[in-house]
Amino acid sequence: MTNLSPQPPSFLSKKFQRFLIVCNAKLSRRLVFLIFLSIIAIEIIILIPSLRNKEKELLNQVELISDTKIQLVTVNFTSFSAMDILDLLMAKTNNQYGVKGAGIYEIKSQNRVNGFGEINISQSFLNEIIDEKIQYRKKYNDSYELGYIINFNNQEYLLIINYDISSHGRELWLYFLRITILIIIISIFVTLATFMALGPNIINPILRLREDLIKAGKYLSNASPECPEFSSLNYPYHNELQDVIITFIQMYEQVKQGILAQKNSELQLQELNKQLETRVKERTEELEQINQHLAYQAYHDELTDLGNRALLFERLNKLIKNDNKNRFFALLFLDLDNFKIVNDSLGHSTGDILLQKVAERFRKFSNYLTVRLGGDEFAICLDKISNLSEAVDIAKNIIAGFKQPFIINNQTVFSNISIGITTNENNYDNVGQMIRDSDVAMYQAKTKGQGNYAIFTTEMHQAITKTMELDRELRRVINNLDSQENQTEFELFYQPIIDIKSNKIISFEALIRWHHPEWGFVSPAHFIPRTEETGLILPLGSWIFRQACNQMKQWLNDFADFAPKNISINVSSFQFNDVNLYQNLLTTINLAQLEGKNVKIEITESSLINQMDIVKAILLKFKEHQITISLDDFGTGYSSLSYLHDLPFDTIKIDQSFVKNINDSQESEKIVQTIISLAHNLERNVIAEGVETEKDLDKLKIMGCDFAQGYFFSKPVNSISATALIQKFNLGK
């Protein structure tokens, strides 16, 4: 048999070993616990009231000091100012409680006379002082605030003193520490005395029982038939042996409970494994769904839910690799017309909605793979057709389907579509070539006007190459405009606008011309659209503004009152998308030392499509600076009358297509007469463009037209020739 109780380490003294063994006994633990409770009770009974008394004593000291100061203040209040009184209160004393802050408040006016520190007296507190004449005490963590009411010259003052009692907490802590140490010492002595009193009757018999059990364990372990005499046979209190047996039973129960707990743990572990397997299965299914979603996203456009470029490349790549003479397929490259205008004028969110509605319309008119390549570009792979005519029919149906407007946020948006077509009959080696050629065909379709299609040919590739070369040359010249202001290949020409009644030049229209060193003269109709498509119209437009304004200033200096009234500058619809257009034009006018009335802005009806609100806001700002505004090519759009009603135009220019037939066509004559009458009724003046004969001029005089412009007076000329025209018409030289 082995030892029934743990033995202390051998290097400890025997007395300390006895003490540790006693602590293992049940009775000893009870005694220690009772002593511990006694210590707590003593602390509660002795310490807390003592601390309260100590704190009250310390605060009484502060109040006593404060009363002394108040008596001193009251005596000297008649001979000292408020500031002196506060200095006296703030003076250091021989005690540890210094004044942290002080303030004097006149109770009747509720105003603070003066003070130091951070004392804050609320309005409600002052009202309470006035009503009840109370004395004030307030304790904070590190300060003690006292208030007194003082009478002086029949007026009542509230004196607030804030004492620093940070040392108060330290004194309480030291006092608490001293009392606690004293209680611990007393508790130790009580505990030792208890053990000494219980030793002969309880502790020593327990130790003898332990020794007897050790002896018995040794003999039993050696299987000795002899059993020694045990000193434990005559216990004065042998009920302690029952405690040993109970302890053994408790240990057995603990082991038993441990085994049951282990079995329960195994069952819980099995349940957790089942739950884990279920969770792993669910997670696997979620991952599979995520993978399917990611795979879907990899081949589809997030905005429109159409296929994307990757899906198109994969499909076309398979078709090209498996291509044979018996398999015919085609590719449609589609691009929205005027999408940039919609996006810039109505906002990107509206543009996104438009793209989504476009995708819905594609699904309606085509059952073939439709993808969004990016921006407003789409493509349709026609892999189940037999010839080119079927591809053309599908393209026509799609174009016809886009004639109907889109309704977005209660706004009507028109957006036609241009389509480029190419087929595998061109023997493509890779997908990139096929997409490139369909893109070229699409741009060729745009040259025919909105809502058209074109089939790719070799000539188209050559044309697009020339367009790219034109773009490079335009970029070269425009990027160097500022550094080559006097050597640029661009030049402004000026066409006079004549007052029909006085036969004087009242204005010039500034027109851009390009003299290329190799190509010669390049028509504006050829390169201006390219500047608009590439965005180069913005720097080019700024240069035209500067040149035209500087020339107008030169004429004003040279001819004074005989100079033209203003100069007309054309503004493209793309320039209205520039948020700095208004400010840049005003800056240019100011730098040229001109007034707003010396400049006229000409815009066409195409500038107003889908951006009416933006244009109107800018034009109204121009009008604030007396800048004249002219509506060019009037009569060629479908909503001219609404423009006249809503926008602040000063001048209407009748398109030359009506003027040139004024003497040969009664219809043209009626149209011109109607426009002139309408403009005059709306208090607008009229310019007739395209006047080429004296007969045309006489007709316009009879109709009451105000101004005329055309080759009859002069074609567009450079600045030198334009100056000579001023001398001829306005000075009679």
XYZ file of C-alpha atoms in Angstrom, residues 181-723:
543
model
C -1.268 46.203 7.509
C -2.335 46.339 11.135
C -5.317 44.062 10.439
C -3.130 41.548 8.538
C -0.650 41.382 11.408
C -3.463 40.815 13.900
C -4.961 38.110 11.628
C -1.627 36.260 11.419
C -1.286 36.213 15.186
C -4.874 35.038 15.578
C -4.322 32.228 13.037
C -1.091 31.043 14.711
C -2.742 31.131 18.112
C -5.626 29.062 16.759
C -3.276 26.396 15.377
C -1.352 26.274 18.667
C -4.599 25.867 20.612
C -5.938 23.136 18.346
C -2.630 21.275 18.007
C -2.720 18.878 20.993
C -6.309 17.778 20.491
C -6.835 17.797 16.719
C -3.700 18.384 14.639
C -1.345 15.957 16.421
C -3.827 13.023 16.198
C -4.191 13.673 12.442
C -0.409 13.551 12.030
C -0.221 10.313 13.994
C -2.952 8.838 11.773
C -0.954 9.780 8.711
C 2.165 8.094 10.095
C 0.166 4.948 10.905
C -1.250 4.809 7.395
C 2.258 5.151 5.948
C 3.482 2.263 8.075
C 0.525 0.145 7.072
C 1.146 0.958 3.457
C 4.774 -0.217 3.703
C 3.872 -3.577 5.315
C 1.057 -4.216 2.930
C 3.226 -3.416 -0.053
C 5.850 -5.916 1.223
C 3.151 -8.579 1.851
C 4.381 -8.872 5.461
C 2.150 -11.012 7.742
C 3.178 -8.954 10.718
C 1.454 -5.736 11.455
C 3.056 -3.129 13.733
C 1.350 -1.572 16.654
C -0.233 1.669 15.686
C -0.111 4.727 17.889
C -3.468 5.707 16.423
C -5.389 3.152 18.415
C -5.994 5.627 21.204
C -7.188 8.769 19.403
C -8.683 11.406 21.574
C -10.816 12.441 18.567
C -10.786 9.390 16.273
C -13.686 10.812 14.225
C -10.976 12.373 12.098
C -10.435 8.940 10.527
C -13.909 9.244 9.076
C -12.729 12.369 7.241
C -9.987 10.302 5.594
C -12.514 7.695 4.437
C -14.881 10.359 3.164
C -11.980 11.949 1.308
C -11.186 8.606 -0.334
C -14.840 8.182 -1.388
C -14.848 11.688 -2.794
C -11.712 10.900 -4.799
C -13.377 7.759 -6.130
C -16.446 9.744 -7.126
C -14.217 12.291 -8.840
C -12.516 9.515 -10.852
C -15.915 8.067 -11.720
C -17.191 11.442 -12.781
C -14.011 11.900 -14.819
C -14.698 8.640 -16.693
C -18.304 9.703 -17.362
C -17.096 13.095 -18.458
C -14.640 11.443 -20.853
C -17.435 9.335 -22.357
C -19.592 12.454 -22.701
C -16.650 14.209 -24.334
C -16.316 11.356 -26.817
C -20.041 11.604 -27.625
C -19.735 15.375 -28.014
C -16.683 14.853 -30.205
C -18.642 12.494 -32.423
C -21.471 15.031 -32.653
C -18.985 17.773 -33.468
C -17.470 15.571 -36.181
C -20.917 15.095 -37.701
C -21.548 18.832 -37.545
C -18.124 19.452 -39.067
C -18.846 17.049 -41.919
C -22.182 18.782 -42.529
C -20.502 22.187 -42.433
C -17.748 21.022 -44.797
C -20.385 19.726 -47.189
C -22.307 23.010 -47.029
C -19.101 24.984 -47.490
C -18.142 22.834 -50.459
C -21.507 23.535 -52.049
C -21.055 27.264 -51.367
C -17.595 27.176 -52.948
C -18.994 25.389 -55.968
C -21.657 28.089 -56.288
C -19.004 30.788 -55.897
C -16.847 29.108 -58.532
C -19.823 28.936 -60.864
C -20.563 32.608 -60.183
C -16.917 33.558 -60.775
C -16.876 31.515 -63.953
C -20.048 33.304 -65.066
C -18.555 36.702 -64.217
C -15.391 35.859 -66.109
C -17.408 35.595 -69.332
C -20.160 38.169 -68.730
C -20.451 41.933 -68.419
C -21.523 43.026 -64.942
C -23.558 46.061 -66.071
C -25.590 44.570 -68.936
C -25.366 40.833 -68.110
C -24.336 40.239 -71.722
C -21.273 38.245 -72.665
C -17.914 40.008 -72.535
C -14.812 40.216 -74.712
C -13.345 37.000 -73.284
C -16.474 35.016 -74.233
C -16.455 36.460 -77.753
C -12.760 35.657 -78.231
C -13.308 32.079 -77.072
C -16.278 31.567 -79.404
C -14.618 33.175 -82.443
C -11.360 31.341 -81.797
C -13.179 27.995 -81.940
C -14.987 29.035 -85.130
C -11.778 30.167 -86.837
C -9.870 27.019 -85.872
C -12.709 24.743 -87.034
C -13.343 26.857 -90.120
C -14.049 25.104 -93.419
C -15.712 26.077 -96.667
C -19.039 24.607 -95.591
C -19.198 26.724 -92.402
C -20.189 30.390 -92.761
C -20.217 32.886 -89.908
C -20.131 36.669 -89.504
C -19.382 39.281 -86.885
C -21.380 42.470 -86.265
C -19.550 45.319 -84.528
C -22.067 47.791 -83.036
C -21.556 51.268 -81.588
C -24.127 53.696 -80.127
C -24.371 57.080 -81.846
C -24.015 60.174 -79.625
C -23.509 58.079 -76.489
C -20.775 60.428 -75.258
C -23.184 63.371 -75.455
C -25.783 61.465 -73.431
C -23.186 60.404 -70.870
C -21.709 63.885 -70.439
C -24.975 65.829 -70.461
C -27.298 63.529 -68.493
C -24.708 61.872 -66.253
C -22.951 58.517 -66.100
C -25.797 56.898 -64.161
C -28.172 57.708 -67.038
C -25.570 56.384 -69.461
C -25.435 53.104 -67.538
C -29.225 52.785 -67.646
C -29.140 53.449 -71.393
C -26.590 50.644 -71.872
C -28.810 48.258 -69.907
C -31.842 49.148 -72.037
C -29.730 48.715 -75.170
C -28.794 45.218 -73.976
C -32.497 44.406 -73.508
C -33.210 45.582 -77.027
C -30.412 43.407 -78.418
C -31.988 40.374 -76.770
C -35.278 41.287 -78.417
C -33.879 41.470 -81.961
C -31.171 38.792 -81.869
C -30.914 35.217 -80.561
C -27.186 35.063 -81.248
C -24.271 35.559 -78.871
C -24.218 39.259 -77.999
C -21.365 40.751 -75.972
C -20.352 44.134 -74.656
C -16.783 44.903 -75.639
C -16.541 48.008 -73.476
C -18.065 51.463 -73.230
C -20.813 51.724 -75.844
C -19.324 49.060 -78.144
C -21.039 45.700 -78.647
C -20.592 42.693 -80.925
C -22.842 39.897 -82.184
C -21.449 36.563 -83.378
C -23.631 35.133 -86.163
C -22.559 31.479 -86.311
C -25.796 29.932 -87.619
C -26.318 31.761 -90.890
C -25.574 30.620 -94.422
C -24.675 33.796 -96.318
C -23.925 37.506 -96.069
C -27.465 38.614 -96.918
C -28.743 37.040 -93.693
C -26.188 39.042 -91.705
C -27.298 42.228 -93.500
C -30.963 41.486 -92.728
C -30.172 41.037 -89.031
C -28.227 44.312 -89.024
C -31.151 46.132 -90.688
C -33.615 44.747 -88.150
C -31.426 45.902 -85.266
C -31.048 49.415 -86.765
C -34.812 49.618 -87.299
C -35.393 48.526 -83.707
C -33.297 51.441 -82.450
C -35.406 54.070 -84.233
C -37.688 54.068 -81.207
C -36.435 56.323 -78.370
C -35.534 55.179 -74.876
C -37.408 56.523 -71.838
C -34.992 57.052 -68.936
C -36.034 58.855 -65.759
C -38.994 60.426 -67.587
C -36.640 61.731 -70.284
C -36.759 60.749 -73.945
C -33.326 59.726 -75.259
C -32.648 59.014 -78.931
C -29.702 56.764 -79.702
C -29.217 55.177 -83.096
C -26.692 52.465 -83.733
C -23.951 52.008 -86.340
C -22.967 48.485 -87.398
C -19.887 47.109 -89.098
C -20.090 43.646 -90.728
C -17.331 41.200 -91.586
C -17.358 37.457 -92.416
C -14.961 34.531 -92.324
C -14.710 34.695 -96.119
C -11.821 37.123 -95.539
C -9.734 34.138 -94.315
C -8.785 35.435 -90.862
C -5.940 33.837 -88.934
C -6.949 35.123 -85.518
C -9.794 36.790 -83.655
C -8.056 40.150 -83.385
C -8.031 40.613 -87.148
C -11.742 39.887 -87.451
C -12.686 42.322 -84.673
C -10.374 44.972 -86.131
C -11.988 44.802 -89.575
C -15.534 44.821 -88.185
C -14.562 47.910 -86.174
C -13.254 49.562 -89.356
C -16.549 48.783 -91.114
C -18.467 50.293 -88.201
C -16.567 53.587 -88.494
C -17.250 53.564 -92.216
C -20.955 53.188 -91.404
C -20.753 56.274 -89.159
C -19.538 58.361 -92.106
C -22.867 57.687 -93.826
C -24.738 59.239 -90.913
C -26.357 57.829 -87.800
C -28.124 54.485 -87.935
C -26.293 52.819 -90.854
C -24.327 49.669 -91.535
C -21.308 48.880 -93.706
C -19.668 45.664 -94.919
C -15.901 45.457 -94.578
C -13.804 45.770 -97.723
C -10.100 46.139 -98.344
C -10.633 49.766 -99.335
C -12.043 50.461 -95.875
C -8.794 49.351 -94.280
C -6.913 51.781 -96.484
C -9.371 54.546 -95.573
C -8.984 53.933 -91.861
C -5.217 54.013 -92.297
C -5.552 57.466 -93.872
C -7.809 58.549 -91.024
C -5.214 57.448 -88.498
C -2.572 59.400 -90.424
C -4.862 62.451 -90.409
C -5.305 62.089 -86.647
C -1.529 61.940 -86.134
C -0.973 65.089 -88.191
C -3.773 66.937 -86.397
C -2.336 65.986 -83.037
C 1.135 67.106 -84.151
C -0.022 70.538 -85.246
C -2.479 71.180 -82.399
C -0.040 70.079 -79.699
C 2.433 72.667 -81.016
C -0.033 75.568 -81.312
C 1.207 77.375 -78.200
C 4.882 77.009 -79.060
C 4.353 77.956 -82.745
C 1.718 80.647 -82.385
C 3.056 82.591 -85.392
C 4.242 79.633 -87.472
C 1.337 77.224 -87.264
C -0.149 75.546 -90.318
C -3.587 76.736 -89.166
C -4.860 80.148 -90.181
C -8.092 82.024 -89.545
C -10.028 83.332 -92.534
C -12.802 85.905 -92.203
C -16.034 86.276 -94.183
C -17.853 89.625 -93.848
C -21.464 89.998 -92.692
C -23.105 93.028 -94.356
C -25.845 95.331 -93.060
C -28.311 95.229 -96.005
C -29.594 98.763 -95.380
C -26.263 100.565 -94.952
C -24.079 98.177 -97.001
C -21.501 98.281 -94.172
C -19.588 95.391 -92.626
C -21.046 94.879 -89.183
C -19.243 91.619 -88.360
C -16.876 88.898 -89.582
C -17.286 85.145 -89.185
C -13.970 83.508 -88.218
C -13.311 80.264 -90.149
C -10.383 77.853 -89.628
C -8.144 76.830 -92.548
C -5.323 74.255 -92.657
C -2.374 74.483 -95.037
C -0.517 71.161 -94.737
C 3.101 71.230 -95.985
C 2.608 68.033 -98.040
C -1.141 67.666 -98.532
C -1.798 71.316 -99.295
C -5.192 72.777 -98.380
C -7.243 70.432 -96.132
C -10.981 71.126 -96.038
C -12.484 71.906 -92.605
C -15.279 69.471 -93.479
C -12.557 66.797 -93.556
C -10.574 67.530 -90.385
C -13.045 69.287 -88.024
C -15.098 66.073 -87.458
C -11.882 64.269 -86.592
C -10.956 66.910 -83.991
C -14.396 66.417 -82.447
C -14.069 62.625 -82.395
C -10.573 62.750 -80.840
C -11.246 65.613 -78.414
C -8.679 67.869 -80.118
C -11.460 70.397 -80.761
C -10.936 71.750 -77.222
C -7.336 73.023 -77.633
C -8.066 74.014 -81.255
C -11.180 75.933 -80.174
C -9.180 77.806 -77.521
C -6.620 78.813 -80.169
C -9.398 80.051 -82.500
C -10.833 82.128 -79.631
C -7.466 83.786 -79.000
C -6.745 84.505 -82.667
C -10.204 85.891 -83.400
C -10.283 88.122 -80.285
C -6.793 89.480 -80.971
C -7.778 90.283 -84.559
C -10.961 92.028 -83.384
C -8.899 94.142 -80.980
C -6.542 95.087 -83.859
C -9.472 96.269 -86.016
C -10.890 98.315 -83.149
C -7.506 99.988 -82.701
C -7.115 100.627 -86.450
C -10.649 101.762 -87.378
C -12.309 102.837 -84.109
C -15.968 103.627 -84.862
C -15.687 102.242 -88.398
C -14.613 98.792 -87.216
C -17.046 95.837 -87.232
C -19.203 95.626 -84.118
C -18.196 92.086 -83.303
C -16.588 88.897 -84.550
C -18.500 85.605 -84.866
C -16.851 82.430 -83.503
C -18.308 78.963 -84.091
C -18.634 76.681 -81.055
C -18.888 72.924 -81.557
C -21.335 70.772 -79.603
C -18.337 68.947 -78.134
C -17.000 72.208 -76.689
C -20.128 72.585 -74.569
C -19.071 69.413 -72.737
C -16.014 71.311 -71.483
C -16.823 72.620 -67.991
C -14.221 75.383 -68.488
C -15.712 76.724 -71.758
C -17.406 79.739 -70.171
C -14.442 80.744 -68.000
C -11.874 80.230 -70.787
C -13.832 82.434 -73.194
C -14.172 85.241 -70.614
C -10.450 85.020 -69.843
C -9.608 85.268 -73.561
C -11.902 88.308 -73.986
C -10.294 90.041 -70.999
C -6.749 89.287 -72.152
C -7.568 90.783 -75.572
C -8.987 93.870 -73.786
C -12.373 93.450 -75.439
C -15.904 93.809 -74.148
C -18.480 91.039 -74.279
C -20.455 92.885 -76.980
C -17.453 92.570 -79.330
C -17.856 88.765 -79.491
C -20.634 86.668 -81.027
C -21.004 82.920 -80.419
C -22.469 80.815 -83.227
C -23.939 77.407 -82.438
C -25.842 74.898 -84.570
C -28.965 72.974 -83.670
C -26.908 69.779 -83.402
C -25.225 71.313 -80.336
C -28.560 71.255 -78.544
C -29.465 67.603 -79.022
C -29.565 65.764 -75.678
C -27.855 68.646 -73.822
C -30.433 71.417 -73.879
C -30.114 72.230 -70.165
C -26.306 72.453 -70.238
C -26.237 74.704 -73.313
C -28.963 76.949 -71.921
C -27.106 77.464 -68.633
C -23.881 78.418 -70.450
C -25.646 80.747 -72.895
C -27.363 82.571 -70.030
C -23.946 83.174 -68.455
C -22.703 84.574 -71.803
C -25.680 86.932 -71.913
C -24.740 88.299 -68.491
C -21.539 89.628 -70.143
C -23.363 91.013 -73.240
C -21.919 88.310 -75.512
C -24.130 88.001 -78.616
C -25.482 84.544 -79.511
C -26.425 83.368 -82.997
C -28.293 80.208 -84.074
C -26.563 78.921 -87.232
C -28.140 76.861 -90.073
C -31.655 77.644 -88.852
C -34.382 75.538 -90.427
C -32.354 72.356 -90.895
C -33.338 70.829 -87.507
C -36.622 69.339 -86.355
C -37.149 71.462 -83.244
C -35.979 74.943 -84.224
C -39.101 76.725 -82.948
C -38.709 75.312 -79.440
C -35.066 76.478 -79.433
C -36.113 80.027 -80.337
C -38.609 80.056 -77.492
C -36.359 78.615 -74.768
C -32.868 79.929 -75.573
C -31.566 83.546 -75.483
C -30.604 83.913 -79.173
C -29.992 87.401 -80.596
C -29.553 86.393 -84.236
C -30.935 83.709 -86.547
C -28.887 82.652 -89.575
C -30.995 81.262 -92.424
C -29.281 78.254 -93.971
C -27.923 78.828 -97.484
C -29.911 75.854 -98.806
C -33.023 78.053 -98.589
C -31.387 81.299 -99.736
C -29.805 79.999 -102.953
C -33.234 79.060 -104.400
C -35.028 82.143 -103.184
C -35.664 83.422 -106.743
C -36.302 80.046 -108.343
C -38.527 78.294 -105.829
C -41.693 79.665 -104.330
C -41.362 77.181 -101.495
C -37.896 78.482 -100.593
C -39.163 82.049 -100.837
C -42.038 81.291 -98.464
C -39.720 79.551 -96.005
C -37.284 82.491 -95.935
C -40.120 84.997 -95.564
C -41.643 82.951 -92.726
C -38.321 82.753 -90.880
C -37.740 86.516 -91.203
C -41.239 87.324 -89.955
C -40.944 84.865 -87.089
C -37.574 86.250 -86.013
C -38.783 89.855 -86.091
C -41.882 88.944 -84.083
C -39.565 87.409 -81.474
C -37.345 90.542 -81.619
C -34.429 88.682 -83.197
C -32.440 89.911 -86.194
C -31.755 87.738 -89.235
C -28.658 86.906 -91.302
C -29.121 85.255 -94.691
C -26.232 82.937 -95.628
C -25.199 81.990 -99.157
C -26.017 85.283 -100.929
C -24.328 84.927 -104.328
C -26.099 87.389 -106.638
C -27.431 90.913 -106.554
C -30.812 89.481 -107.401
C -30.703 87.444 -104.156
C -29.788 90.589 -102.214
C -32.645 92.615 -103.710
C -35.099 89.880 -102.806
C -33.871 89.840 -99.221
C -34.234 93.635 -98.992
C -37.859 93.356 -100.043
C -38.449 90.648 -97.407
C -36.966 92.868 -94.698
C -33.896 90.778 -93.938
C -31.376 92.555 -91.668
C -27.979 91.198 -92.705
C -26.435 89.111 -95.488
C -23.361 86.914 -95.928
C -22.035 85.165 -99.026
C -19.749 85.124 -102.042
C -21.583 88.107 -103.547
C -19.747 90.253 -100.999
C -16.633 88.150 -100.440
C -15.502 84.611 -99.890
C -13.588 83.900 -96.623
C -10.205 85.727 -96.784
C -7.162 86.123 -94.566
C -6.748 88.965 -92.087
C -4.959 91.269 -94.540
C -7.704 90.959 -97.144
C -10.379 91.286 -94.471
C -8.796 94.583 -93.373
